[in-house]
Amino acid sequence: MKRMLFALGSLLPVLAFAQFTGRVVNENNDGIPYASVTIKKTNTGAITDSSGRFSLDIDRQQFPFSLIITSTGYEARELVVRNRNINNVLVQLQSLYQKDTIIITSRRRSEVLQNVPVPVSVVTRSLVEDAGAFNVNRLKELIPSVQLYSSNPRNTALNVRGQGTTYGLTNDGVEPGVGFYVDGGYYARPAAATLDFIDIERIEVLRGPQGTLFGKNTTAGAFNVITRKPGFKPGANFEVSYGNYGFIQAKSSITGALSKKLAGRLSFSGTQRNGLIENIATQKKINDVNNLGIRGQLLYTPSDKIDITLAADASSQRPDGYAQVVAGVVTTQRPAYRQFEQIIADLNYDLPSRNPFDRKMDHNTPWRSGNDLGGASLNVDIKLGRSTLTSTSAWRYWKWDPSNDRDFTGLPVLTLSQAPSKHTNWSQEIRYAGDFTPRLSGVLGLFAIGQDLKTNPYHTEESGAAQWRFSQNTIDPKWNTPGLFDGYGIRTRSSLNTFSGAAFGQLDFAITERLHVLGGLRYNYDNKKVDFNRQTYGGMQTDDPALIALKKTVYADQAFKTNTDNTNLSGLLTLAFKVAGQINSYATFSTNYKSVGLNLGGLPTANGEVLLDLAAIKPEYVKHFEFGIKTTPAPGTTLNLTVYNTNIKDYQTQVQTAEVGVNRGYLANAEKVRIRGIEFDGNTRLSKHFSVYGALAFTEGIYVSFKNAPVPLEETGGPAAFKDISGGDLPGISKWTTSLGGEFTAPALFLGKAGKFFIAADGYYRSSFSSSASPSKYLNIDGYVLLNARLGFRTPYGLSAFLWSRNLLDKNYFEQLLPAAGNAGHYAAVPGDPRTFGITLRYSL
C-alpha cells in the first residue's frame, strides 16, 4: 500500500490568516468530492466540493495541528501542519479498493456497496452504455427481483419482489409501492419506467421497504437513478446505433465550464424502430418506437461548501402501437350462445391468425400512445462539517393521449377505449445527512408532495354495432334491435387531488467498530380527494323501458365524491454485525404502509346498484423481516445472500370483472398476502481479462386470505360471481428467476487508439407465472430464456464500436396476458420482442 503523498504549495510568508485551503485528489490527481477533512480533536471540519477543494477556518487554531482526511473507498490519512506559513495543501489519497469497487449514495451519503446493510443491486454506466436502448424493461433482465409489466406506458407496473403496483390495467387511484427517483427527484407516474434512460451514471435498486430513507413512501423498494453531473472539465460523447427492423438511435452529451463557478451538461436521446405487428386491415406495421428525450443541468458552486444544481428534462413517445394480439380462447361457463367462438361465427368473422407469434391483427380502432413526461428540479447541497444539508424542489408533468382497441378484434365491439389524462405534481424534500458524531450517522428529513390528476377532458368507452352480440345475456330478440348500441358509450370526468407529508429519519449507531444498530421512523400524512362523474350517451334513443334496461346492462351512469385523511407511523430496526473483515451481516424488521386506494376506473354493480362501498379501499399494511450477508471472499469478488418474509394486510389488488363498464377492472382488498424468498447475487474477476456476474431469486407470493375475489376467466357465468382464492398464487411472480453474464476483454490498438476488445453475453431465465389476479388455468405464461450478446472495441476517449444482439436465440415468449373486456372468453397477449441486432458507434472527447 503506497503511503499518502502530499505537496505543499502557495507558501506565503504571512503572520496570520483565517482560512486554510487545500485539495484532496486520488492517484490520478483527480479531485475527490465529498471527502471529509477535520482538525484532529476539534469540531472544525469541511467536506470537499465536486473538484476536491476545501476550506477551513483556523483563525484561533494553535500550531501544530493534524488534519484527518477520509473518503469512502480510500485509506484514511493524517497530515500534520507544523508551519504557520503554510495555508494551502494538496493531499493525495490511496484507494483501499480495486477500481471496480462500487460506491453508492442510496443512504444519502457515499458508501461502499458491500458495507451497506440493505439489499442493493447496482447497474453501472458501462453496462448501460453497452446494452443499446436501455430502460427498466432491460433492467429486469439483470436484476431478477425486479418485474416490469407494460401493455402501454400508462398501464405499466413496476414491482420489486412481486409487489409495488397492482397487476393489470392501471387504476390511477392507487399509489405505486416502488419509488422511482432521478437525482433525488420523485417521479410519480409509472409511465416513467418505459422511457429510455438519458446519460446515466448508475442505477441503484433497493429491495424491501425504504420509508425511512426516501421522501415518498415505498413499501416494496426504490429505484435511485443517478445521472452524470456537469463537469468543469470539457467533455462530450456522441453515439449512433443502427439495427434491424429499421432501428436508429442517437445519443449525445456535452459538458463543460460556463464560468469559473458555473458548469453545464446537455444530454439528448432519440430512438426509432419500425413496427413488429402487422395490421392486415390497414396493411401497416404497428407497435413501432418513436422516443425523444432531452435533459439539461447547470451546476453552480458559489463556494467549496455549496453546490446548486438546476435540472430540467422532457421526454416524448409517439408510437403507433402498444397493440396486443389474441393469444387464445377459453370456454367459459356461460351458455353456448355466449361463447366467443359462437359469437364470432354468428357475426361471420374469424381471427386473422390463431398463432399470436404470427404477429397479425385486424383491429378497426387506431392505436395511439402519446406519452409526454418532464419537469424541473433545484437541488442545493450545503456542507456543514461532516454532514450535508440538502434541499430538493421539483415540479413534474405527465400528459397521456391514447387510443386502444380493447375487444382485440376487427369487429365493431368497443370502437373507442380512450383515457386521456394529465398529471402535475410538486415536491419538496429537506434532509440532513452525514456523520453526526464519531459513532452516530444517519439521515433526517421532511418531505411533501402535492398531485393533481385529471381526465383530459374525459375518458371514453363507446360501443359499436357488434356490441349487442357480446353483451347479450338472454335470448330476447330485442338485443338485436338495429342501432341500439351503435355509438352508445360513457364519458367519465374525474379529478384526483392528493397531498402527502412525511417526517422520516434513520440513525446508525456504532456500538463497536463491528456492531451497529440502525433505527428508523416515518410519520406519514395523506389527504386524497376524488370527484368521479360518468355519464352515458349515444345509441338508439328510445322510451321503451325494456330497451333502456338492455342499454343499462352495458353502461350506466355513476357518480361519487370521496375525501380521505390518513396518518401512519412506521419504522425499521436493523442489527448489523461485521463477522470478519470481509463478511458483513444484518437482520431487519420493518413496517410500512400504502395509503387508501380510490377507484377511478368505474365500480361494479350488484342487482343494478353501484357498489359505492368500493369507491375507496383500505390502506395496505406491511410487516417485513429480512436477513442478509454480504461477503468479499477475494479481491474483485462478492457473494451476497438475502432471505426475507413480507406479510401484507389488506393487500391492494386490481381485479377483473365481466362488466363492460369496468373493463379496466377495479381495486379491491385481499385480506392477507405473504411474499417470501431467497436472493443470491455475486460477481468475480477471474482474471484481469475475464469477469462474471450473476443473480438468482426464489420468490413465493400467495393470497393467504382472499375470500371474495372475482372468478377467473374460465369460471365467468358460473353460479357465483366471486370466489375464495386463498392459497392461490399472486400474479406476475415467477418462483425462479436468474440472470448470468460475463465479459472477456483484451488490450488492443484500433485505428491507432489504445483500448480493449471485448466480448460479452448475459442470459435471463424466469419460470412460469400467473397473468391473472384470480389464478386461472389458462392465463399462465410459460417460462422462457433470453440471451443477449455484445462484441466490439471500447476506449475511454476516441472511437468505440460494437455489435449487439438482444434475444439472440429468437425466443417466442409473452410479457403479459389480458382478458378482453366483457370476459367473452378470448384473451390477448403482449408478445416479447423477437431477435434484434445492430451496431453502435460512439465517440468520446
PDB file of N, CA and C in Angstrom, residues 240-243 247 801-804 837-841:
ATOM      1  N   VAL A 240     -24.309   6.723 -32.095  1.00  0.00           N
ATOM      2  CA  VAL A 240     -25.376   6.381 -33.022  1.00  0.00           C
ATOM      3  C   VAL A 240     -25.415   4.868 -33.175  1.00  0.00           C
ATOM      4  N   SER A 241     -26.630   4.317 -33.238  1.00  0.00           N
ATOM      5  CA  SER A 241     -26.829   2.870 -33.377  1.00  0.00           C
ATOM      6  C   SER A 241     -27.781   2.596 -34.528  1.00  0.00           C
ATOM      7  N   TYR A 242     -27.505   1.501 -35.237  1.00  0.00           N
ATOM      8  CA  TYR A 242     -28.364   1.037 -36.324  1.00  0.00           C
ATOM      9  C   TYR A 242     -28.650  -0.448 -36.100  1.00  0.00           C
ATOM     10  N   GLY A 243     -29.899  -0.868 -36.412  1.00  0.00           N
ATOM     11  CA  GLY A 243     -30.242  -2.262 -36.231  1.00  0.00           C
ATOM     12  C   GLY A 243     -31.344  -2.707 -37.159  1.00  0.00           C
ATOM     13  N   PHE A 247     -34.165   0.033 -36.864  1.00  0.00           N
ATOM     14  CA  PHE A 247     -33.779   0.654 -35.593  1.00  0.00           C
ATOM     15  C   PHE A 247     -32.699   1.715 -35.803  1.00  0.00           C
ATOM     16  N   ALA A 801     -16.674   0.998 -30.956  1.00  0.00           N
ATOM     17  CA  ALA A 801     -17.658   0.386 -31.850  1.00  0.00           C
ATOM     18  C   ALA A 801     -17.936  -1.025 -31.381  1.00  0.00           C
ATOM     19  N   PHE A 802     -19.209  -1.438 -31.444  1.00  0.00           N
ATOM     20  CA  PHE A 802     -19.519  -2.818 -31.080  1.00  0.00           C
ATOM     21  C   PHE A 802     -20.814  -3.275 -31.741  1.00  0.00           C
ATOM     22  N   LEU A 803     -20.895  -4.576 -31.942  1.00  0.00           N
ATOM     23  CA  LEU A 803     -22.092  -5.250 -32.428  1.00  0.00           C
ATOM     24  C   LEU A 803     -22.875  -5.771 -31.233  1.00  0.00           C
ATOM     25  N   TRP A 804     -24.184  -5.819 -31.351  1.00  0.00           N
ATOM     26  CA  TRP A 804     -25.009  -6.292 -30.249  1.00  0.00           C
ATOM     27  C   TRP A 804     -26.224  -7.047 -30.783  1.00  0.00           C
ATOM     28  N   PHE A 837     -30.782  -7.018 -33.606  1.00  0.00           N
ATOM     29  CA  PHE A 837     -29.329  -6.912 -33.641  1.00  0.00           C
ATOM     30  C   PHE A 837     -28.950  -5.610 -34.325  1.00  0.00           C
ATOM     31  N   GLY A 838     -27.717  -5.172 -34.081  1.00  0.00           N
ATOM     32  CA  GLY A 838     -27.285  -3.931 -34.696  1.00  0.00           C
ATOM     33  C   GLY A 838     -25.856  -3.585 -34.334  1.00  0.00           C
ATOM     34  N   ILE A 839     -25.475  -2.352 -34.662  1.00  0.00           N
ATOM     35  CA  ILE A 839     -24.128  -1.851 -34.410  1.00  0.00           C
ATOM     36  C   ILE A 839     -24.232  -0.486 -33.756  1.00  0.00           C
ATOM     37  N   THR A 840     -23.319  -0.224 -32.821  1.00  0.00           N
ATOM     38  CA  THR A 840     -23.254   1.064 -32.141  1.00  0.00           C
ATOM     39  C   THR A 840     -21.877   1.665 -32.340  1.00  0.00           C
ATOM     40  N   LEU A 841     -21.845   2.947 -32.703  1.00  0.00           N
ATOM     41  CA  LEU A 841     -20.609   3.713 -32.838  1.00  0.00           C
ATOM     42  C   LEU A 841     -20.649   4.850 -31.822  1.00  0.00           C
TER      43      LEU A 841
END
